[in-house]
Coordinates of N, CA, C and O in Angstrom, one line a residue:
X1 N 87.4 135.8 92.2 CA 87.7 134.5 91.7 C 88.8 133.8 92.5 O 88.7 132.7 92.9
X2 N 89.8 134.6 93.0 CA 90.9 134.1 93.8 C 90.4 133.6 95.1 O 90.7 132.5 95.6
X3 N 89.4 134.3 95.7 CA 88.9 134.0 97.0 C 88.1 132.7 96.9 O 88.3 131.8 97.7
X4 N 87.2 132.5 95.9 CA 86.5 131.2 95.8 C 87.4 130.1 95.5 O 87.1 128.9 96.0
X5 N 88.5 130.3 94.8 CA 89.5 129.2 94.5 C 90.1 128.8 95.8 O 90.3 127.6 96.1
X6 N 90.5 129.8 96.6 CA 91.1 129.4 98.0 C 90.1 128.7 98.9 O 90.5 127.8 99.6
X7 N 88.8 129.2 98.8 CA 87.8 128.5 99.6 C 87.6 127.1 99.1 O 87.5 126.2 100.0
X8 N 87.5 126.8 97.9 CA 87.3 125.5 97.4 C 88.5 124.6 97.7 O 88.3 123.5 98.2
X9 N 89.7 125.1 97.7 CA 90.9 124.4 98.0 C 90.9 124.0 99.5 O 91.2 122.9 100.0
X10 N 90.5 125.0 100.4 CA 90.4 124.8 101.8 C 89.4 123.8 102.1 O 89.6 122.9 103.0
X11 N 88.2 123.8 101.5 CA 87.2 122.8 101.7 C 87.7 121.4 101.4 O 87.4 120.5 102.0
X12 N 88.3 121.3 100.2 CA 88.9 120.0 99.8 C 89.9 119.5 100.8 O 89.8 118.3 101.1
X13 N 90.8 120.3 101.2 CA 91.8 120.0 102.1 C 91.1 119.4 103.4 O 91.5 118.4 103.9
X14 N 90.2 120.1 103.9 CA 89.5 119.7 105.2 C 88.8 118.4 105.0 O 88.8 117.6 105.9
X15 N 88.2 118.2 103.8 CA 87.5 117.0 103.6 C 88.3 115.7 103.3 O 88.0 114.6 103.7
X16 N 89.4 116.0 102.6 CA 90.2 114.8 102.2 C 91.6 114.6 102.9 O 92.0 113.5 102.9
X17 N 92.1 115.6 103.5 CA 93.4 115.4 104.1 C 93.5 114.3 105.2 O 94.4 113.5 105.2
X18 N 92.6 114.3 106.2 CA 92.6 113.3 107.2 C 92.7 111.8 106.7 O 93.4 111.1 107.1
X19 N 91.8 111.6 105.7 CA 91.7 110.3 105.2 C 93.0 109.9 104.4 O 93.5 108.8 104.5
X20 N 93.4 110.9 103.6 CA 94.7 110.6 102.8 C 95.9 110.4 103.7 O 96.6 109.4 103.4
X21 N 96.0 111.2 104.7 CA 97.1 111.0 105.6 C 97.0 109.7 106.3 O 98.0 109.1 106.5
X22 N 95.8 109.3 106.7 CA 95.6 108.0 107.4 C 96.0 106.9 106.5 O 96.6 105.9 106.9
X23 N 95.6 107.0 105.2 CA 96.0 106.0 104.2 C 97.4 105.9 104.1 O 98.0 104.8 104.1
X24 N 98.1 107.0 103.9 CA 99.6 107.1 103.8 C 100.2 106.4 105.1 O 101.2 105.7 105.0
X25 N 99.6 106.7 106.2 CA 100.2 106.2 107.5 C 100.2 104.7 107.5 O 101.1 104.0 108.0
X26 N 99.1 104.1 107.0 CA 99.1 102.6 107.0 C 100.1 102.1 106.0 O 100.6 100.9 106.2
X27 N 100.5 102.8 105.0 CA 101.4 102.3 104.0 C 102.9 102.5 104.4 O 103.7 101.7 104.1
X28 N 103.2 103.6 105.1 CA 104.6 103.9 105.5 C 104.9 103.6 106.9 O 106.1 103.7 107.3
X29 N 103.9 103.4 107.7 CA 104.1 103.1 109.1 C 104.9 104.2 109.9 O 105.6 103.9 110.8
X30 N 104.6 105.4 109.6 CA 105.3 106.5 110.3 C 104.4 107.8 110.1 O 104.1 108.2 108.9
X31 N 104.0 108.4 111.2 CA 103.1 109.5 111.2 C 103.7 110.8 110.4 O 103.1 111.3 109.6
X32 N 104.9 111.1 110.8 CA 105.6 112.2 110.1 C 105.7 112.0 108.6 O 105.4 113.0 107.8
X33 N 106.2 110.9 108.2 CA 106.3 110.7 106.7 C 105.0 110.7 106.1 O 104.8 111.2 105.0
X34 N 104.0 110.1 106.7 CA 102.6 110.1 106.1 C 102.1 111.5 105.9 O 101.6 111.9 104.8
X35 N 102.3 112.3 106.9 CA 101.8 113.7 106.8 C 102.6 114.5 105.7 O 102.1 115.3 105.0
X36 N 103.9 114.2 105.6 CA 104.7 114.8 104.6 C 104.3 114.4 103.2 O 104.1 115.3 102.3
X37 N 104.0 113.1 103.0 CA 103.4 112.7 101.7 C 102.1 113.3 101.4 O 101.9 113.8 100.3
X38 N 101.2 113.3 102.4 CA 99.9 113.8 102.1 C 99.9 115.3 101.8 O 99.3 115.8 100.9
X39 N 100.8 116.0 102.5 CA 101.0 117.4 102.2 C 101.6 117.7 100.9 O 101.2 118.6 100.1
X40 N 102.6 116.9 100.5 CA 103.2 117.1 99.2 C 102.2 116.8 98.1 O 102.1 117.5 97.1
X41 N 101.3 115.8 98.3 CA 100.2 115.5 97.3 C 99.3 116.8 97.1 O 99.0 117.1 96.0
X42 N 99.0 117.4 98.3 CA 98.1 118.6 98.1 C 98.9 119.7 97.5 O 98.3 120.5 96.7
X43 N 100.2 119.8 97.8 CA 101.0 120.9 97.2 C 101.1 120.7 95.6 O 100.9 121.7 94.9
X44 N 101.2 119.5 95.2 CA 101.2 119.2 93.8 C 99.9 119.5 93.2 O 99.8 119.9 92.0
X45 N 98.8 119.1 93.8 CA 97.4 119.4 93.4 C 97.3 120.9 93.2 O 96.8 121.4 92.2
X46 N 97.6 121.7 94.3 CA 97.5 123.1 94.2 C 98.2 123.7 93.0 O 97.7 124.7 92.4
X47 N 99.4 123.2 92.7 CA 100.2 123.7 91.6 C 99.5 123.5 90.2 O 99.7 124.2 89.3
X48 N 98.6 122.5 90.2 CA 97.9 122.2 88.9 C 96.4 122.4 89.1 O 95.6 121.8 88.4
X49 N 96.0 123.1 90.0 CA 94.6 123.3 90.5 C 93.6 123.5 89.3 O 92.6 122.8 89.2
X50 N 94.0 124.3 88.4 CA 93.0 124.7 87.3 C 93.0 123.6 86.3 O 92.0 123.5 85.5
X51 N 94.0 122.7 86.2 CA 93.9 121.6 85.1 C 93.6 120.3 85.6 O 93.5 119.4 84.7
X52 N 93.3 120.1 86.9 CA 92.9 118.8 87.4 C 91.5 118.6 87.5 O 90.8 119.4 88.2
X53 N 90.9 117.6 86.8 CA 89.5 117.4 86.8 C 89.0 116.6 87.9 O 87.9 116.9 88.4
X54 N 89.8 115.7 88.4 CA 89.3 114.9 89.6 C 90.4 115.0 90.7 O 91.4 114.2 90.8
X55 N 90.2 116.0 91.6 CA 91.3 116.2 92.6 C 91.5 115.0 93.5 O 92.7 114.8 93.9
X56 N 90.4 114.3 93.9 CA 90.6 113.2 94.8 C 91.5 112.1 94.2 O 92.4 111.6 94.8
X57 N 91.2 111.8 93.0 CA 92.1 110.8 92.2 C 93.5 111.3 92.1 O 94.4 110.5 92.3
X58 N 93.6 112.6 91.7 CA 95.0 113.1 91.6 C 95.8 113.0 92.9 O 96.9 112.6 92.9
X59 N 95.1 113.3 94.0 CA 95.7 113.2 95.3 C 96.2 111.8 95.6 O 97.3 111.5 96.1
X60 N 95.3 110.8 95.4 CA 95.6 109.4 95.8 C 96.7 108.9 94.9 O 97.6 108.1 95.3
X61 N 96.6 109.1 93.6 CA 97.6 108.6 92.7 C 99.0 109.3 92.9 O 100.0 108.6 93.0
X62 N 98.9 110.5 93.2 CA 100.2 111.2 93.6 C 100.8 110.7 94.8 O 102.0 110.4 95.0
X63 N 99.9 110.5 95.9 CA 100.4 110.0 97.1 C 100.9 108.6 97.0 O 101.9 108.2 97.6
X64 N 100.3 107.7 96.1 CA 100.7 106.4 95.9 C 102.1 106.4 95.3 O 103.0 105.6 95.6
X65 N 102.4 107.3 94.4 CA 103.7 107.5 93.7 C 104.7 108.0 94.8 O 105.9 107.5 94.8
X66 N 104.3 108.8 95.6 CA 105.3 109.3 96.7 C 105.6 108.2 97.7 O 106.7 108.1 98.2
X67 N 104.5 107.4 98.0 CA 104.8 106.2 98.9 C 105.8 105.3 98.3 O 106.7 104.7 98.9
X68 N 105.6 105.0 97.0 CA 106.5 104.1 96.2 C 107.9 104.7 96.3 O 108.9 104.0 96.6
X69 N 108.1 106.0 96.1 CA 109.4 106.6 96.2 C 110.0 106.5 97.6 O 111.2 106.2 97.8
X70 N 109.1 106.6 98.6 CA 109.6 106.4 100.0 C 110.0 104.9 100.2 O 111.1 104.7 100.8
X71 N 109.2 104.0 99.7 CA 109.6 102.6 99.9 C 111.0 102.3 99.2 O 111.8 101.6 99.7
X72 N 111.2 102.9 98.0 CA 112.4 102.7 97.3 C 113.6 103.3 98.1 O 114.7 102.6 98.2
X73 N 113.4 104.4 98.6 CA 114.4 105.0 99.4 C 114.8 104.2 100.7 O 115.9 103.9 101.0
X74 N 113.7 103.6 101.3 CA 113.9 102.8 102.5 C 114.7 101.5 102.1 O 115.5 101.0 102.8
X75 N 114.3 101.0 101.0 CA 115.0 99.7 100.5 C 116.5 100.0 100.2 O 117.3 99.1 100.5
X76 N 116.8 101.1 99.6 CA 118.1 101.5 99.3 C 118.9 101.6 100.6 O 120.0 101.1 100.7
X77 N 118.3 102.2 101.6 CA 119.0 102.3 102.9 C 119.2 100.9 103.5 O 120.2 100.7 104.1
X78 N 118.2 100.1 103.4 CA 118.3 98.7 104.0 C 119.4 97.9 103.3 O 120.2 97.3 103.9
X79 N 119.5 98.1 102.0 CA 120.5 97.4 101.2 C 121.9 97.9 101.6 O 122.9 97.1 101.8
X80 N 122.0 99.2 101.8 CA 123.3 99.8 102.2 C 123.7 99.3 103.6 O 124.9 98.9 103.9
X81 N 122.7 99.2 104.6 CA 123.1 98.7 105.9 C 123.5 97.2 105.8 O 124.4 96.8 106.4
X82 N 122.7 96.4 105.0 CA 123.0 95.0 104.8 C 124.4 94.8 104.3 O 125.2 93.9 104.6
X83 N 124.7 95.6 103.2 CA 126.0 95.6 102.5 C 127.1 95.8 103.6 O 128.1 95.1 103.6
X84 N 127.0 96.9 104.4 CA 127.9 97.3 105.3 C 128.1 96.2 106.4 O 129.2 95.9 106.8
X85 N 127.0 95.6 106.8 CA 127.0 94.6 107.8 C 127.6 93.3 107.2 O 128.5 92.7 107.9
X86 N 127.3 92.9 106.0 CA 127.8 91.7 105.4 C 129.4 91.9 105.1 O 130.1 90.9 105.3
X87 N 129.7 93.1 104.8 CA 131.2 93.2 104.5 C 131.9 93.1 105.8 O 133.0 92.5 105.9
X88 N 131.4 93.5 106.9 CA 132.0 93.4 108.2 C 132.1 92.0 108.6 O 133.0 91.5 109.3
X89 N 131.0 91.2 108.4 CA 130.9 89.8 108.7 C 131.6 88.9 107.7 O 131.6 87.7 108.0
X90 N 131.9 89.4 106.5 CA 132.5 88.7 105.4 C 131.6 87.5 105.0 O 132.0 86.4 104.8
X91 N 130.2 87.8 104.9 CA 129.3 86.8 104.4 C 128.2 87.5 103.6 O 127.9 88.6 104.0
X92 N 127.6 86.9 102.7 CA 126.5 87.5 101.9 C 125.3 87.7 102.7 O 125.0 86.9 103.6
X93 N 124.5 88.8 102.5 CA 123.3 88.9 103.2 C 122.3 87.8 102.8 O 122.3 87.3 101.7
X94 N 121.5 87.4 103.8 CA 120.5 86.4 103.7 C 119.2 87.0 103.1 O 118.9 88.1 103.5
X95 N 118.6 86.2 102.4 CA 117.2 86.7 101.9 C 116.3 86.7 103.0 O 116.3 85.8 103.9
X96 N 115.3 87.6 103.0 CA 114.3 87.7 104.0 C 113.4 86.5 103.8 O 112.8 86.3 102.7
X97 N 113.3 85.6 104.8 CA 112.5 84.4 104.7 C 111.0 84.7 104.7 O 110.2 83.9 104.2
X98 N 110.6 85.7 105.4 CA 109.2 86.0 105.6 C 108.9 87.4 105.1 O 108.8 88.3 105.8
X99 N 108.7 87.6 103.8 CA 108.4 88.9 103.3 C 107.1 89.4 103.7 O 106.1 88.7 103.8
X100 N 107.0 90.7 104.1 CA 105.8 91.3 104.4 C 104.9 91.5 103.2 O 105.4 91.7 102.1
X101 N 103.6 91.6 103.4 CA 102.8 91.9 102.3 C 103.1 93.3 101.7 O 103.1 93.4 100.4
X102 N 103.5 94.2 102.6 CA 103.8 95.6 102.0 C 105.0 95.5 101.0 O 104.9 96.1 100.0
X103 N 106.0 94.7 101.4 CA 107.1 94.6 100.5 C 106.7 93.9 99.2 O 107.2 94.2 98.1
X104 N 105.8 92.9 99.3 CA 105.4 92.2 98.1 C 104.6 93.2 97.2 O 104.7 93.2 96.0
X105 N 103.7 93.9 97.8 CA 102.9 95.0 97.1 C 103.9 96.0 96.4 O 103.7 96.3 95.2
X106 N 104.8 96.4 97.1 CA 105.8 97.3 96.6 C 106.5 96.7 95.3 O 106.8 97.4 94.4
X107 N 106.7 95.5 95.3 CA 107.4 94.8 94.2 C 106.5 94.6 92.9 O 107.1 94.3 91.9
X108 N 105.2 94.8 93.1 CA 104.3 94.7 91.9 C 104.6 95.8 90.9 O 105.0 96.9 91.2
X109 N 104.4 95.5 89.6 CA 104.5 96.5 88.6 C 103.5 97.6 88.9 O 102.4 97.3 89.4
X110 N 103.7 98.9 88.5 CA 102.8 100.0 88.8 C 101.4 99.7 88.4 O 100.5 100.1 89.0
X111 N 101.3 99.2 87.2 CA 99.9 98.9 86.6 C 99.1 98.0 87.6 O 97.8 98.2 87.7
X112 N 99.7 97.2 88.4 CA 99.0 96.3 89.3 C 99.0 96.9 90.8 O 98.1 96.8 91.5
X113 N 100.1 97.6 91.1 CA 100.2 98.2 92.5 C 99.2 99.2 92.7 O 98.6 99.3 93.8
X114 N 99.1 100.2 91.8 CA 98.1 101.3 92.1 C 96.7 100.9 92.4 O 96.1 101.2 93.3
X115 N 96.1 100.0 91.6 CA 94.8 99.5 91.9 C 94.7 98.8 93.3 O 93.8 98.9 94.0
X116 N 95.8 98.0 93.6 CA 95.8 97.4 94.9 C 95.8 98.3 96.0 O 95.1 98.3 97.1
X117 N 96.7 99.4 95.9 CA 96.8 100.4 97.0 C 95.5 101.2 97.1 O 95.0 101.4 98.2
X118 N 94.9 101.5 96.0 CA 93.6 102.3 96.0 C 92.5 101.5 96.6 O 91.6 101.9 97.4
X119 N 92.3 100.2 96.1 CA 91.2 99.3 96.5 C 91.3 98.8 97.9 O 90.4 98.9 98.7
X120 N 92.5 98.2 98.2 CA 92.6 97.6 99.5 C 93.1 98.5 100.6 O 92.7 98.3 101.8
X121 N 94.0 99.4 100.3 CA 94.5 100.3 101.3 C 93.7 101.6 101.5 O 93.7 102.1 102.6
X122 N 93.1 102.1 100.5 CA 92.3 103.3 100.5 C 90.8 103.0 100.6 O 90.0 103.9 100.6
X123 N 90.5 101.7 100.6 CA 89.0 101.3 100.7 C 88.2 101.9 99.6 O 87.0 102.2 99.9
X124 N 88.7 102.0 98.4 CA 87.9 102.5 97.3 C 87.2 101.4 96.5 O 87.8 100.2 96.5
X125 N 86.0 101.6 96.0 CA 85.3 100.6 95.2 C 86.0 100.5 93.8 O 86.8 101.3 93.4
X126 N 85.6 99.4 93.2 CA 86.1 99.1 91.8 C 85.8 100.3 90.9 O 86.7 100.8 90.1
X127 N 84.6 100.9 91.0 CA 84.1 102.0 90.2 C 85.0 103.2 90.5 O 85.4 104.0 89.6
X128 N 85.3 103.5 91.8 CA 86.2 104.6 92.1 C 87.5 104.5 91.6 O 88.1 105.4 91.0
X129 N 88.1 103.3 91.7 CA 89.5 103.0 91.2 C 89.5 103.2 89.7 O 90.4 103.8 89.1
X130 N 88.4 102.7 89.0 CA 88.3 102.9 87.6 C 88.3 104.4 87.2 O 89.0 104.8 86.3
X131 N 87.4 105.1 87.9 CA 87.4 106.6 87.5 C 88.7 107.3 87.8 O 89.1 108.1 87.1
X132 N 89.3 106.9 89.0 CA 90.6 107.6 89.3 C 91.8 107.2 88.4 O 92.6 108.1 88.1
X133 N 91.8 106.0 87.9 CA 92.9 105.6 87.0 C 92.6 105.8 85.6 O 93.5 105.6 84.7
X134 N 91.4 106.0 85.2 CA 91.0 106.1 83.8 C 90.9 104.8 83.1 O 91.0 104.7 81.9
X135 N 90.8 103.7 83.9 CA 90.7 102.4 83.3 C 89.3 101.9 83.4 O 88.5 102.3 84.3
X136 N 88.8 101.0 82.5 CA 87.6 100.4 82.6 C 87.5 99.5 83.9 O 88.4 99.0 84.3
X137 N 86.2 99.4 84.4 CA 86.1 98.5 85.6 C 86.5 97.1 85.4 O 87.2 96.5 86.3
X138 N 86.3 96.5 84.2 CA 86.7 95.2 83.9 C 88.3 95.1 84.0 O 88.8 94.1 84.4
X139 N 88.9 96.1 83.5 CA 90.4 96.2 83.5 C 90.9 96.2 84.9 O 91.8 95.5 85.3
X140 N 90.2 97.0 85.7 CA 90.6 97.2 87.2 C 90.5 95.8 87.9 O 91.4 95.3 88.6
X141 N 89.3 95.1 87.6 CA 89.1 93.8 88.2 C 90.2 92.8 87.7 O 90.7 92.0 88.5
X142 N 90.5 92.8 86.5 CA 91.5 91.9 86.0 C 92.9 92.3 86.6 O 93.6 91.4 86.9
X143 N 93.2 93.6 86.7 CA 94.5 93.9 87.3 C 94.6 93.5 88.8 O 95.5 93.0 89.3
X144 N 93.5 93.6 89.5 CA 93.4 93.2 91.0 C 93.5 91.7 91.0 O 94.3 91.2 91.9
X145 N 92.9 91.0 90.1 CA 93.0 89.6 90.1 C 94.5 89.1 89.9 O 95.1 88.3 90.6
X146 N 95.1 89.7 88.8 CA 96.5 89.5 88.5 C 97.4 89.8 89.7 O 98.3 89.0 90.0
X147 N 97.2 90.9 90.3 CA 98.0 91.2 91.5 C 97.9 90.2 92.6 O 98.8 89.9 93.2
X148 N 96.7 89.8 92.9 CA 96.4 88.8 93.9 C 97.1 87.5 93.6 O 97.7 86.9 94.5
X149 N 97.0 87.1 92.4 CA 97.7 85.8 92.0 C 99.2 86.0 92.1 O 99.9 85.0 92.6
X150 N 99.8 87.1 91.8 CA 101.2 87.3 91.9 C 101.6 87.3 93.4 O 102.6 86.6 93.8
X151 N 100.8 88.0 94.2 CA 101.0 88.0 95.7 C 100.9 86.6 96.2 O 101.8 86.1 97.1
X152 N 99.9 85.9 95.9 CA 99.7 84.5 96.4 C 100.9 83.6 96.0 O 101.4 82.8 96.8
X153 N 101.4 83.7 94.8 CA 102.5 82.9 94.3 C 103.8 83.3 95.1 O 104.5 82.4 95.5
X154 N 104.0 84.6 95.4 CA 105.2 85.0 96.1 C 105.1 84.4 97.6 O 106.0 83.9 98.1
X155 N 103.9 84.5 98.1 CA 103.7 84.0 99.5 C 103.8 82.5 99.6 O 104.4 82.0 100.5
X156 N 103.3 81.8 98.6 CA 103.4 80.4 98.5 C 104.9 79.9 98.4 O 105.4 79.1 99.1
X157 N 105.7 80.6 97.5 CA 107.1 80.3 97.4 C 107.8 80.6 98.7 O 108.7 79.8 99.1
X158 N 107.5 81.6 99.3 CA 108.1 82.0 100.6 C 107.8 80.9 101.7 O 108.7 80.6 102.4
X159 N 106.6 80.5 101.8 CA 106.2 79.5 102.7 C 107.0 78.1 102.4 O 107.4 77.4 103.3
X160 N 107.1 77.8 101.1 CA 107.8 76.6 100.7 C 109.3 76.6 101.1 O 109.8 75.6 101.6
X161 N 109.9 77.8 101.1 CA 111.3 77.9 101.5 C 111.5 77.8 103.0 O 112.5 77.4 103.5
X162 N 110.4 78.1 103.8 CA 110.6 78.1 105.2 C 110.2 76.7 105.8 O 110.5 76.5 107.0
X163 N 109.6 75.9 105.1 CA 109.2 74.6 105.6 C 110.2 73.6 105.4 O 111.1 73.6 104.7

């Protein structure tokens, strides 16, 4: 039993790790961090191996949460640097005039962020996102639409401020 479990885990790792790590790489823009996140997702899957029904979905949702944690950590570091810089210059930090799409996606509520990450960054179909998140396809479509509208509004406001 132990041997077949190890073999199944090895096959799953070989089949999914490269794509998962590549997806994480596009999100965090750093090879080492992407591999750490993908490896951690597999470690967490392995710890729950017997209770996880959909390993691929578990991996991507776990990795999405780890990416979010990474983004939060990076934002805290950026704020600390801005605070230190502004204190030295005795002026408040300026708002970023041209927000990146990644930062806007990061700011979405989790309910909308996860489908965006899975659909657009992991190239999963609506049906796959539905299966992985346990939501109906119509709900996934509605969430993707709501997320796109929020992103569009943020980008429009950003452009209005720069003109």
